[in-house]
Tab-separated table of C-alpha atoms in Angstrom:
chain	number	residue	atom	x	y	z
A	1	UNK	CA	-14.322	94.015	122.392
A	2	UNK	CA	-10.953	92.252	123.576
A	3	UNK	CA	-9.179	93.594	126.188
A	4	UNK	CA	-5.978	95.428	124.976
A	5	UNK	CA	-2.535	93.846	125.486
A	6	UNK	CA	-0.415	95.894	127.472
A	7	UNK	CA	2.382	97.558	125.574
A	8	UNK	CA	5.459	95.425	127.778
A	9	UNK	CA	3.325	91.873	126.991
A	10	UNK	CA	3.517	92.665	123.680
A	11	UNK	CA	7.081	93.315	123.445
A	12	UNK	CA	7.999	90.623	125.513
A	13	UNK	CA	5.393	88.362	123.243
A	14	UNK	CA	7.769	90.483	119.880
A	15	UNK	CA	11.361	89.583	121.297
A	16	UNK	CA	10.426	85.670	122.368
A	17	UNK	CA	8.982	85.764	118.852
A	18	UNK	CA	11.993	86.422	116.750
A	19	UNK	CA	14.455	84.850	119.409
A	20	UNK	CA	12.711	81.803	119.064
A	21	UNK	CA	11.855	81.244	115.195
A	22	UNK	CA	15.476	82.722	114.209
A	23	UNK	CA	16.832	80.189	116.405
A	24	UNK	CA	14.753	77.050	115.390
A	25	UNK	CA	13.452	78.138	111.741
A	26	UNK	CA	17.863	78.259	110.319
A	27	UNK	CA	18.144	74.277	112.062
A	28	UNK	CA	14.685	73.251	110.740
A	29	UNK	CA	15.538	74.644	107.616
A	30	UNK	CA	19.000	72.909	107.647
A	31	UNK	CA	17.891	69.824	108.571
A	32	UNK	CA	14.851	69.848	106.361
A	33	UNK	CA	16.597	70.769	103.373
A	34	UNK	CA	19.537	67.606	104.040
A	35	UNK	CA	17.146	64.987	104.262
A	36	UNK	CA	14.824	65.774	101.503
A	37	UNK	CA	18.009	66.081	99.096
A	38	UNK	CA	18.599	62.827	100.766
A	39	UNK	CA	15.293	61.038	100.069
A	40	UNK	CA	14.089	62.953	96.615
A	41	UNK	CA	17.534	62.133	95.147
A	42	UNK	CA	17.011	58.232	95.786
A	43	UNK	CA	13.622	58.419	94.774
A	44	UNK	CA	14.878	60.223	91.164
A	45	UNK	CA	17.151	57.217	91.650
A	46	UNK	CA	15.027	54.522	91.809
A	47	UNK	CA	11.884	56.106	90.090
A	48	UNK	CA	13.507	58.008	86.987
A	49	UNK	CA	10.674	59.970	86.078
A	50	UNK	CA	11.235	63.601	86.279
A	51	UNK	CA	7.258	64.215	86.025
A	52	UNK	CA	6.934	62.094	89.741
A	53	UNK	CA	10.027	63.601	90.741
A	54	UNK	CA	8.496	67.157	90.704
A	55	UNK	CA	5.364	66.139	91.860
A	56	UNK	CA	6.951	64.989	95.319
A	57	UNK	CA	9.458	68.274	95.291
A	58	UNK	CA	6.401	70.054	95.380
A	59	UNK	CA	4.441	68.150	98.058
A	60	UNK	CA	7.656	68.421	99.776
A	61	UNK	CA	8.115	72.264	100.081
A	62	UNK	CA	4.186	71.722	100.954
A	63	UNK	CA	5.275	70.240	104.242
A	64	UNK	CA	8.309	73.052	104.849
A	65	UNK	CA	6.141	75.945	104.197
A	66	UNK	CA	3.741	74.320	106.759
A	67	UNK	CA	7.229	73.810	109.066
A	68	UNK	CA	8.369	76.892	109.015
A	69	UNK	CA	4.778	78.190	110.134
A	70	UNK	CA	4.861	76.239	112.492
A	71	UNK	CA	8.194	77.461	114.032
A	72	UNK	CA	5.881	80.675	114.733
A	73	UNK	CA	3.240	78.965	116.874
A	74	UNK	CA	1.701	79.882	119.500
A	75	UNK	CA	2.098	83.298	118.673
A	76	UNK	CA	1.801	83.218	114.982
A	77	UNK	CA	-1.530	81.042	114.413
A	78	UNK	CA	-2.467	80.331	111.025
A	79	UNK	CA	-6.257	79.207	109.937
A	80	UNK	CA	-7.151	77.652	106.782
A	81	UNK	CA	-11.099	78.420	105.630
A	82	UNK	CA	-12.033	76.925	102.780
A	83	UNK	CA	-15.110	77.916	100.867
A	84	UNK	CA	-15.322	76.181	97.514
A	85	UNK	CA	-14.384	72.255	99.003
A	86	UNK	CA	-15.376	70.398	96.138
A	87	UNK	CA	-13.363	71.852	93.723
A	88	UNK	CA	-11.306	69.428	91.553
A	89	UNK	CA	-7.461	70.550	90.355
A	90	UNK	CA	-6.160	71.832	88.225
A	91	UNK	CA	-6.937	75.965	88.900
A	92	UNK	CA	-4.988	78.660	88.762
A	93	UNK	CA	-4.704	80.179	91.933
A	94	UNK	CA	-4.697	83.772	92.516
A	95	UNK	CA	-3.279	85.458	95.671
A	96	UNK	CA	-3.226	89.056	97.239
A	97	UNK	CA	0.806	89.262	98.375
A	98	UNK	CA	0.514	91.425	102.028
A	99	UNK	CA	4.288	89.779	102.968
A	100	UNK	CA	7.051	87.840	102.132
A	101	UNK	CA	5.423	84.816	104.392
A	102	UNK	CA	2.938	84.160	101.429
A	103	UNK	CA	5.154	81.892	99.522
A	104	UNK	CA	4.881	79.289	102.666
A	105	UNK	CA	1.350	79.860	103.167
A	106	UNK	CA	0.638	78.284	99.787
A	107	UNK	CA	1.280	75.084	101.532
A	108	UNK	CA	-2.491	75.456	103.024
A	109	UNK	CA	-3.597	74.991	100.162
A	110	UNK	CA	-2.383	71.206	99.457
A	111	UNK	CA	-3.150	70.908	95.836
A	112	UNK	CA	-0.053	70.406	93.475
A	113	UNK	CA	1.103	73.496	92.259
A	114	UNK	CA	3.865	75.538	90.940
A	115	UNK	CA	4.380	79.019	91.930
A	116	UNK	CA	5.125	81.952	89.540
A	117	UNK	CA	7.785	83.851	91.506
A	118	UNK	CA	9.026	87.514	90.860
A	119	UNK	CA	12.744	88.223	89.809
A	120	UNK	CA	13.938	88.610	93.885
A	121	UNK	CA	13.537	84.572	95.165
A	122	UNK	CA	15.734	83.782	92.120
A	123	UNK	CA	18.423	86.080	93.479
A	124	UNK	CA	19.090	83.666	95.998
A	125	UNK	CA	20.967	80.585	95.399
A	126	UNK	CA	19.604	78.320	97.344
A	127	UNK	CA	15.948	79.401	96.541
A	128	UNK	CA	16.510	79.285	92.786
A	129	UNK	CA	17.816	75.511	93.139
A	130	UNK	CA	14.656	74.753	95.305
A	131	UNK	CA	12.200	76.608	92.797
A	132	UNK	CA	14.047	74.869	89.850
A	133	UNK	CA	13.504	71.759	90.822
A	134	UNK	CA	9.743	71.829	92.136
A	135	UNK	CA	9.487	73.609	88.424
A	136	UNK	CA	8.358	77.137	89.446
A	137	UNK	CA	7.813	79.961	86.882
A	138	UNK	CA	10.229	82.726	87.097
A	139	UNK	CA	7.706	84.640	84.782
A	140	UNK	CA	9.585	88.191	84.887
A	141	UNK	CA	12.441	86.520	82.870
A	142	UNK	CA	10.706	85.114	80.207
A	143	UNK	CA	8.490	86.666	77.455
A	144	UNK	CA	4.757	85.337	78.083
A	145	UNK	CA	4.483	83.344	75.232
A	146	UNK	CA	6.466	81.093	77.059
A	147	UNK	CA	4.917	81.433	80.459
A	148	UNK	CA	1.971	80.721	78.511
A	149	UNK	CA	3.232	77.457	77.325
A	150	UNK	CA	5.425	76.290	80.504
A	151	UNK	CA	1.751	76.996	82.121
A	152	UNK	CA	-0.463	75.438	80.041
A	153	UNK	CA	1.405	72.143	80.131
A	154	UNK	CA	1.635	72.126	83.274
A	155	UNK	CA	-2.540	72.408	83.714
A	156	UNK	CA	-2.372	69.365	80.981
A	157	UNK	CA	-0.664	67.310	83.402
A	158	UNK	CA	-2.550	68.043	86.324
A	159	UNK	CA	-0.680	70.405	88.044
A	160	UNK	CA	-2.017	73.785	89.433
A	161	UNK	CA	-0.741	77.345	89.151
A	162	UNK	CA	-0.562	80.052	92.295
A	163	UNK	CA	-0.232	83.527	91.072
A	164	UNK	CA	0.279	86.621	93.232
A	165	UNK	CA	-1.049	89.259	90.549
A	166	UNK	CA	0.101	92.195	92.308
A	167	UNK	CA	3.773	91.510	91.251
A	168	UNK	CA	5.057	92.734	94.597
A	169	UNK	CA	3.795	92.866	98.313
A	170	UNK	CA	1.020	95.356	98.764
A	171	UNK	CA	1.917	95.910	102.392
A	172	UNK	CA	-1.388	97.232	103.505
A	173	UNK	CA	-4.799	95.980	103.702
A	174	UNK	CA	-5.023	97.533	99.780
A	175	UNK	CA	-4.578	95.716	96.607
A	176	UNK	CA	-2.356	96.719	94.004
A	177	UNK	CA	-3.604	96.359	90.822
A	178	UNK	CA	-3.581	92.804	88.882
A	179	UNK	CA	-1.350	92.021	86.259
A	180	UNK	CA	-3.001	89.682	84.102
A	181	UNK	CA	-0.952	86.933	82.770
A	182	UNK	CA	-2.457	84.580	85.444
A	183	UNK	CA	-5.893	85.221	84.135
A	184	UNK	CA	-4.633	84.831	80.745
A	185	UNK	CA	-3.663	81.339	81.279
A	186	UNK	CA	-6.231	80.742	83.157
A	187	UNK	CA	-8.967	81.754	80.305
A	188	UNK	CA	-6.620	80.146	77.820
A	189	UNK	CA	-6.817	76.449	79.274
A	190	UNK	CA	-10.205	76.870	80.722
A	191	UNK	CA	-9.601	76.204	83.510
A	192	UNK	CA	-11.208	77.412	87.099
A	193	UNK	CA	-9.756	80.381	89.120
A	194	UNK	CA	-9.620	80.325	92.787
A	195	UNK	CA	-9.030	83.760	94.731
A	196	UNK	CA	-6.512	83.159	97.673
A	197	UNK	CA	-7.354	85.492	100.551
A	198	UNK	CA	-4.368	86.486	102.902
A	199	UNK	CA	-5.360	88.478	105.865
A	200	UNK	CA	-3.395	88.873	109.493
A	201	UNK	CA	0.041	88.002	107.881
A	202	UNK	CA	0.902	91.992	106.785
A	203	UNK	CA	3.471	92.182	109.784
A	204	UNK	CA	4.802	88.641	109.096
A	205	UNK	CA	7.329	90.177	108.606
A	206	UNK	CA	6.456	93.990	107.954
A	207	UNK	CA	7.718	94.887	104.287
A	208	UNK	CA	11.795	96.209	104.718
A	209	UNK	CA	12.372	93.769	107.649
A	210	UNK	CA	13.145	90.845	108.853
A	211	UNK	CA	11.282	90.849	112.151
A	212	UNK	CA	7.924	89.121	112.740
A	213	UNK	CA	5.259	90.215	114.893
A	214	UNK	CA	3.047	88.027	116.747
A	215	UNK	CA	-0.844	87.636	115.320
A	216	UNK	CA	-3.224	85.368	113.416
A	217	UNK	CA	-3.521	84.777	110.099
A	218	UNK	CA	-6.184	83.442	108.300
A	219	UNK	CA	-5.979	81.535	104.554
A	220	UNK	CA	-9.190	81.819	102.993
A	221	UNK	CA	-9.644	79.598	99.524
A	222	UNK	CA	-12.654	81.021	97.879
A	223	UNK	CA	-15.134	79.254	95.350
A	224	UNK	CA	-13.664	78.796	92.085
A	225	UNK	CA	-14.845	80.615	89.422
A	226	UNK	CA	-15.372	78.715	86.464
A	227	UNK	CA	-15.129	79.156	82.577
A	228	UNK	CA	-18.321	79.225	82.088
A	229	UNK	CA	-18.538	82.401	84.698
A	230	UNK	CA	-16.309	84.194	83.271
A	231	UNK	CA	-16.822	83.360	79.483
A	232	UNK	CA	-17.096	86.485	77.340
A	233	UNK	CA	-15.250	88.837	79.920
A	234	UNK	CA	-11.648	90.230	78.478
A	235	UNK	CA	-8.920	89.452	80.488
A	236	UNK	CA	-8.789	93.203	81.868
A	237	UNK	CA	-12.098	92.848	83.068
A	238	UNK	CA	-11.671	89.350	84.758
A	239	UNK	CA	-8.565	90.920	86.456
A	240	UNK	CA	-11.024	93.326	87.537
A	241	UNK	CA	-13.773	91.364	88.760
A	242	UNK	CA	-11.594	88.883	90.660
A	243	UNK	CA	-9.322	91.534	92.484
A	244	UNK	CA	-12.801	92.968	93.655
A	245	UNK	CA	-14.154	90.142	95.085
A	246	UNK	CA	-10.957	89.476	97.055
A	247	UNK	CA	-10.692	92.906	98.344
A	248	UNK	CA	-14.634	92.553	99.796
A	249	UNK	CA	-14.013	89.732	101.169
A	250	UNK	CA	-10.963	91.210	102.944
A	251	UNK	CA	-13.116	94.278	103.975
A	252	UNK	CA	-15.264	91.943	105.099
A	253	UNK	CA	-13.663	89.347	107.065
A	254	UNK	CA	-11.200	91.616	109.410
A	255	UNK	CA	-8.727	88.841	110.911
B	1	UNK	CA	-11.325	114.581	62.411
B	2	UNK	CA	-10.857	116.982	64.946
B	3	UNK	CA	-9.062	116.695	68.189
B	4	UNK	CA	-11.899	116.795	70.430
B	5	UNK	CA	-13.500	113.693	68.087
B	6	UNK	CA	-10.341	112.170	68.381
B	7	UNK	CA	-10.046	112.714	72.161
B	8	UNK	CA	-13.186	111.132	72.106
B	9	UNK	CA	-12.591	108.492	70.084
B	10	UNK	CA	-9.473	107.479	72.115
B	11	UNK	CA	-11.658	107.610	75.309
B	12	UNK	CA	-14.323	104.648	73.379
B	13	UNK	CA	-11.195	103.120	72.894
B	14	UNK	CA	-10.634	102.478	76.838
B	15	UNK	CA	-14.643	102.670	77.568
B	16	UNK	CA	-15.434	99.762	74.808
B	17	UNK	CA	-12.443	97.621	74.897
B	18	UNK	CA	-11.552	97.906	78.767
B	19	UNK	CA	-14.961	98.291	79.957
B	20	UNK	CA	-13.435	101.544	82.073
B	21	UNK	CA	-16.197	103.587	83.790
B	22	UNK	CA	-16.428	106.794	82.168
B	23	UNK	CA	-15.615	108.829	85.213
B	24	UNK	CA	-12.049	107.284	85.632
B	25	UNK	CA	-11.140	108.415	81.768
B	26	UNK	CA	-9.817	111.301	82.848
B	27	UNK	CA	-6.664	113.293	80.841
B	28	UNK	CA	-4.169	113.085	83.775
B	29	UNK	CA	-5.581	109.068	84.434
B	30	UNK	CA	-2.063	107.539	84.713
B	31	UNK	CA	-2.630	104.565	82.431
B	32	UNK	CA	-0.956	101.934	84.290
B	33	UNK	CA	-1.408	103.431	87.786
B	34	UNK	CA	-4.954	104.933	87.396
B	35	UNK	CA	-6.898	102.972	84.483
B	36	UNK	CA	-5.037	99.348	85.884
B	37	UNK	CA	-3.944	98.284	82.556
B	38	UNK	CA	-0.664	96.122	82.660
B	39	UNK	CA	2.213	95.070	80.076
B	40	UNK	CA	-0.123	92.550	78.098
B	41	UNK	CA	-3.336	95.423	78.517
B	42	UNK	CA	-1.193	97.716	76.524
B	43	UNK	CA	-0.604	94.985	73.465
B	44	UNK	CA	-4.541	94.636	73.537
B	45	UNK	CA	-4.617	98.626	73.450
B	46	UNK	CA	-2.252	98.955	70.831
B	47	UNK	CA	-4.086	96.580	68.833
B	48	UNK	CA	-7.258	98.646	69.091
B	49	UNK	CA	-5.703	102.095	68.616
B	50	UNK	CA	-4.311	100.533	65.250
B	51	UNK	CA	-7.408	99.030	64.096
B	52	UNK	CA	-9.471	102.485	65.213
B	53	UNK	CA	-7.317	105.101	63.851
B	54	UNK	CA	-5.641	103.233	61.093
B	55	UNK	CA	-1.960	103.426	62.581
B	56	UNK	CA	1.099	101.859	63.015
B	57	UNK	CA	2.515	102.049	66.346
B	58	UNK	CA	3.659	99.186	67.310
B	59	UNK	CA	7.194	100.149	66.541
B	60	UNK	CA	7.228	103.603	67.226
B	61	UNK	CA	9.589	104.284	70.245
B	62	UNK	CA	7.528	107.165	71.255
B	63	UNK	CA	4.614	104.769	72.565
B	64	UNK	CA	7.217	103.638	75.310
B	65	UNK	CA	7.119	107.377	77.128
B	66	UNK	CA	3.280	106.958	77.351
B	67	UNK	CA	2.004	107.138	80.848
B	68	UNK	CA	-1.407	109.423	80.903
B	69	UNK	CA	-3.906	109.457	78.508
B	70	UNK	CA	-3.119	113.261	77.848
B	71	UNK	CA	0.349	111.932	76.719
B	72	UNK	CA	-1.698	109.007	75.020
B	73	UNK	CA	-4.209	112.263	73.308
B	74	UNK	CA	-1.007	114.253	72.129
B	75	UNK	CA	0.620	111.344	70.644
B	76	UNK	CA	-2.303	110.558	67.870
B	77	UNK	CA	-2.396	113.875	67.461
B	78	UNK	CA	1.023	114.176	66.552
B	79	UNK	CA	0.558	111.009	64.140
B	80	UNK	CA	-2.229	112.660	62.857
B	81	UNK	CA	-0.128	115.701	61.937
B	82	UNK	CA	2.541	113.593	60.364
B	83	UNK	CA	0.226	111.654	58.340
B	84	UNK	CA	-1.029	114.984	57.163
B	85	UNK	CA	2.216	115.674	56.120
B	86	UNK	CA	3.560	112.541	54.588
């Protein structure tokens, strides 16, 4: 058993934490966000194809999300485990949602994919203009007839889906329960479902602040499950079944 | 059809079509909270409530202060009544 961290290391290791990334994470972001405007609006320029366009918006916030986690490091460590390699795109992905650090931690995942975002990201100007043009789903402000479309064409092309079906951050090492347009889509294109595990990122930050606190974290992708497995379940069951499987694995895998 | 049969046929309802272990049917099971359905669960449910009891609900504004299956129990009974009625 490790030993325990005394109580003024860990503050110290809190304060340096937070002075640190709220100093360099605002200029990264800054200077991040200037020269991809920059280079994505010459590409659009030259390129004119809004399809290609999106594609590198969304490999781009792929390579901020991993930026900004690294404006944590060494005392926010982040480990990728992936447990289905060979799986081919496009899936819909489904995530448990501990913190508000999940959106970045997609970028682990390096497939192509659009995010379905609750009503809050959209609140924020900025945010919205990113999500708008990497073509994320605001799927609270739209009936899901036409989440189901938006979705499904986006599978066509190529393009993969992350879901967090718990609507809103758990918090605690508990799931919330699964709402289950994700699955829906899923079952609808039949196409593959990969569980997302998040586990060590609860405090990153705590839910009601801003503050991180120092840890690891640890990304596991889990092996797809594919139409064939889940053929014949209702979607309420498949909700089910999947949000079971991701809480035993994060029973089982403490971080 | 009495209440208890259509207590129990309500509860075959979630048991059959939600594949909910009997032991979690429960009067006071908070349908959204306890049972796990969501916004798109309750269409499906609607759909089978219709099709089991011969109703139309759909519409009725009454569905939308639903939250336990007691409420859910008292409602078709309700209908029932009014069918009865009418």
């Amino acid at each position: 058993m490790p030993a325990r961290e005394s109580p003024v290391i860990s503050s110290i290791k809190f304060v340096w934490l937070n002075v640190w990334f709220w100093t360099v994470a605002p200029i990264f972001s800054l200077l991040f966000f200037l020269t991809s405007l920059v280079y994505i609006w010459l590409y659009h320029l030259i390129v004119r194809d809004q399809r290609k366009t999106s594609r590198l918006v969304r490999g781009t916030l792929n390579y901020y999300g991993l930026g900004i986690l690294k404006c944590g490091w060494p005392l926010i460590r982040v480990r990728f485990v992936d447990y289905g390699p060979a799986d081919q795109p496009p899936f819909v992905f489904v995530s448990n949602h501990p913190s508000s650090s999940d959106g970045f931690l997609m970028a682990y995942v390096w497939f192509e994919a659009v995010q379905m975002l609750n009503i809050w990201p959209n609140k924020v100007p900025i945010m919205r203009f990113i999500a708008r043009q990497a073509g994320y789903i605001s799927v609270r402000e739209m009936p899901f007839e036409q989440f189901l479309a938006i979705g499904s064409k986006l599978l066509s092309e190529g393009c993969s889906v992350i879901a967090f079906p718990e609507g809103t951050r758990s918090g605690n090492k508990e799931m919330g329960p699964f709402h289950g347009s994700a699955f829906r889509l899923a079952q609808h294109n039949k196409v593959k479902i990969i569980p997302l595990v998040l586990a060590g990122n609860r405090k990153m930050p705590p839910r009601g602040s801003a503050l991180l606190h120092p840890g690891r974290v640890v990304v596991s992708k889990l092996p797809a499950i594919t139409p064939e497995e889940y053929a014949g379940m209702t979607s309420f069951r498949l909700k089910n079944v999947v949000r079971d499987l991701m809480q035993q694995h994060l029973a089982s895998h403490p971080v | 059809m009495t209440d208890p049969e259509l207590i129990e046929a309500v509860n075959s309802v979630f048991a059959d079509s939600f594949e909910i272990p009997p032991e979690k049917i429960k009067p006071e099971s908070q349908i959204f909270v306890d049972l796990g359905l969501d916004s798109l669960d309750v269409v499906d449910l609607v759909a089978a409530i219709q099709k089991k009891f011969n109703v139309q609900v759909r519409d009725d504004q009454r569905v939308r202060s639903i939250r336990t299956l007691s409420d859910l129990y008292n409602y078709l009974i309700l209908i029932r009544a009014e069918q009865n009625k009418g």
